[in-house]
Amino acid sequence: VQLQASGGGLVQAGGSLRLSCAASGRTFYNYAVGWVRQAPGKEREFVAVVKRRGGSEYYADSVKGRFTISRDNAKDIVYLQMNSLKPEDTAVYYCAADQVLHSVVVLSPEYWGQGTQVTVSS
């Protein structure tokens, strides 16, 4: 699976962004897809993941109620809608995919996409 992340940018605190992760190469709906972020000087951390065929999503406590992950299997795209952004959300955001959802949560997915930078100014 090849993953292409996009949609990052600079936004003021309280604003919104929507990230996209476009997949190609394998049967997309067989993979759980999620987002992982890495802030400057910090380790990568799990953000959100959606099950293979959708229907169930899981979030880090730090983003619950503000971020929403969704997928469109017809278009092979996963989205991360980010609302009420905070400066501490500033990071490079990576999409990741694995046939086992838990592998994404523990940051050991089979596939990684390149990152997209999200910067939230105060």
CSV table of C-alpha atoms in Angstrom, one decimal:
chain,number,residue,atom,x,y,z
A,1,VAL,CA,0.0,0.0,0.0
A,2,GLN,CA,1.3,3.4,-0.9
A,3,LEU,CA,0.0,6.3,1.3
A,4,GLN,CA,0.0,9.9,0.3
A,5,ALA,CA,-0.9,12.5,3.0
A,6,SER,CA,-1.9,16.0,2.3
A,7,GLY,CA,-3.9,18.9,3.7
A,8,GLY,CA,-1.5,20.3,6.3
A,9,GLY,CA,-0.8,24.0,6.7
A,10,LEU,CA,-0.7,27.0,9.1
A,11,VAL,CA,-3.8,27.8,11.1
A,12,GLN,CA,-4.6,30.0,14.1
A,13,ALA,CA,-5.7,28.4,17.4
A,14,GLY,CA,-9.3,27.5,17.3
A,15,GLY,CA,-9.3,26.9,13.6
A,16,SER,CA,-9.8,23.8,11.5
A,17,LEU,CA,-7.9,21.7,9.0
A,18,ARG,CA,-8.8,18.5,7.1
A,19,LEU,CA,-6.0,16.1,6.3
A,20,SER,CA,-6.4,13.4,3.6
A,21,CYS,CA,-4.6,10.1,3.2
A,22,ALA,CA,-4.9,8.7,-0.3
A,23,ALA,CA,-4.1,5.0,-0.7
A,24,SER,CA,-3.1,2.9,-3.7
A,25,GLY,CA,-1.6,-0.5,-4.5
A,26,ARG,CA,-3.7,-2.9,-2.5
A,27,THR,CA,-7.3,-3.5,-1.5
A,28,PHE,CA,-7.8,-0.5,0.7
A,29,TYR,CA,-10.7,-1.7,2.6
A,30,ASN,CA,-8.7,-4.6,4.0
A,31,TYR,CA,-6.6,-2.1,6.0
A,32,ALA,CA,-7.1,-0.2,9.2
A,33,VAL,CA,-5.8,3.3,8.5
A,34,GLY,CA,-4.8,5.9,11.1
A,35,TRP,CA,-2.9,9.0,11.9
A,36,VAL,CA,0.2,9.4,14.0
A,37,ARG,CA,1.9,12.7,14.8
A,38,GLN,CA,5.3,13.8,15.8
A,39,ALA,CA,5.9,17.2,17.4
A,40,PRO,CA,9.4,18.8,17.4
A,41,GLY,CA,11.7,17.1,19.9
A,42,LYS,CA,9.0,14.6,20.9
A,43,GLU,CA,8.3,11.0,20.0
A,44,ARG,CA,5.6,9.9,17.6
A,45,GLU,CA,2.2,9.5,19.2
A,46,PHE,CA,-1.0,7.9,18.1
A,47,VAL,CA,-3.8,10.2,17.1
A,48,ALA,CA,-6.7,8.2,15.6
A,49,VAL,CA,-7.5,5.1,13.6
A,50,VAL,CA,-10.5,3.7,11.7
A,51,LYS,CA,-11.3,0.1,11.2
A,52,ARG,CA,-10.9,-1.7,7.9
A,53,ARG,CA,-14.4,-1.2,6.6
A,54,GLY,CA,-15.2,1.8,8.8
A,55,GLY,CA,-17.8,1.9,11.5
A,56,SER,CA,-15.5,2.1,14.4
A,57,GLU,CA,-12.9,4.8,15.2
A,58,TYR,CA,-10.5,5.2,18.1
A,59,TYR,CA,-8.9,8.4,19.3
A,60,ALA,CA,-6.1,9.5,21.6
A,61,ASP,CA,-7.5,11.3,24.7
A,62,SER,CA,-5.8,14.5,23.7
A,63,VAL,CA,-7.9,14.8,20.5
A,64,LYS,CA,-11.3,13.3,21.5
A,65,GLY,CA,-14.2,15.6,20.7
A,66,ARG,CA,-12.1,17.7,18.4
A,67,PHE,CA,-10.8,15.4,15.7
A,68,THR,CA,-12.9,13.0,13.5
A,69,ILE,CA,-11.4,10.3,11.4
A,70,SER,CA,-13.4,8.9,8.5
A,71,ARG,CA,-12.9,6.9,5.3
A,72,ASP,CA,-14.3,6.7,1.8
A,73,ASN,CA,-13.5,3.2,0.6
A,74,ALA,CA,-14.9,4.0,-2.9
A,75,LYS,CA,-12.2,6.7,-3.2
A,76,ASP,CA,-9.5,5.0,-1.2
A,77,ILE,CA,-9.1,8.0,1.1
A,78,VAL,CA,-9.1,8.5,4.8
A,79,TYR,CA,-9.7,11.9,6.3
A,80,LEU,CA,-8.8,13.5,9.6
A,81,GLN,CA,-11.0,16.5,10.3
A,82,MET,CA,-9.3,18.6,13.0
A,83,ASN,CA,-11.4,21.3,14.8
A,84,SER,CA,-10.7,23.6,17.7
A,85,LEU,CA,-7.0,23.3,17.0
A,86,LYS,CA,-4.5,24.1,19.7
A,87,PRO,CA,-0.8,25.1,19.5
A,88,GLU,CA,0.1,21.7,21.0
A,89,ASP,CA,-1.4,20.0,18.0
A,90,THR,CA,1.5,21.4,16.0
A,91,ALA,CA,3.3,18.4,14.5
A,92,VAL,CA,4.1,16.4,11.4
A,93,TYR,CA,1.1,14.2,10.8
A,94,TYR,CA,1.7,10.7,9.2
A,95,CYS,CA,-0.9,8.3,7.9
A,96,ALA,CA,-0.4,4.6,8.6
A,97,ALA,CA,-2.0,1.4,7.5
A,98,ASP,CA,-2.1,-2.2,8.7
A,99,GLN,CA,-4.5,-5.1,8.5
A,100,VAL,CA,-4.4,-5.2,12.3
A,101,LEU,CA,-5.9,-2.1,13.8
A,102,HIS,CA,-3.8,-2.5,17.0
A,103,SER,CA,-0.6,-2.3,15.1
A,104,VAL,CA,-1.5,1.3,14.1
A,105,VAL,CA,-2.3,2.2,17.7
A,106,VAL,CA,1.0,0.9,19.0
A,107,LEU,CA,2.9,2.7,16.1
A,108,SER,CA,4.0,-0.5,14.3
A,109,PRO,CA,2.0,-0.4,11.1
A,110,GLU,CA,3.1,-2.2,8.0
A,111,TYR,CA,2.8,0.9,5.9
A,112,TRP,CA,3.7,4.6,6.5
A,113,GLY,CA,2.9,7.6,4.4
A,114,GLN,CA,5.0,10.7,4.2
A,115,GLY,CA,4.2,13.4,6.7
A,116,THR,CA,2.3,16.6,6.3
A,117,GLN,CA,3.1,19.6,8.5
A,118,VAL,CA,0.4,21.1,10.7
A,119,THR,CA,1.3,24.3,12.5
A,120,VAL,CA,-1.1,26.0,14.9
A,121,SER,CA,-0.3,29.5,15.9
A,122,SER,CA,-1.4,31.0,19.2
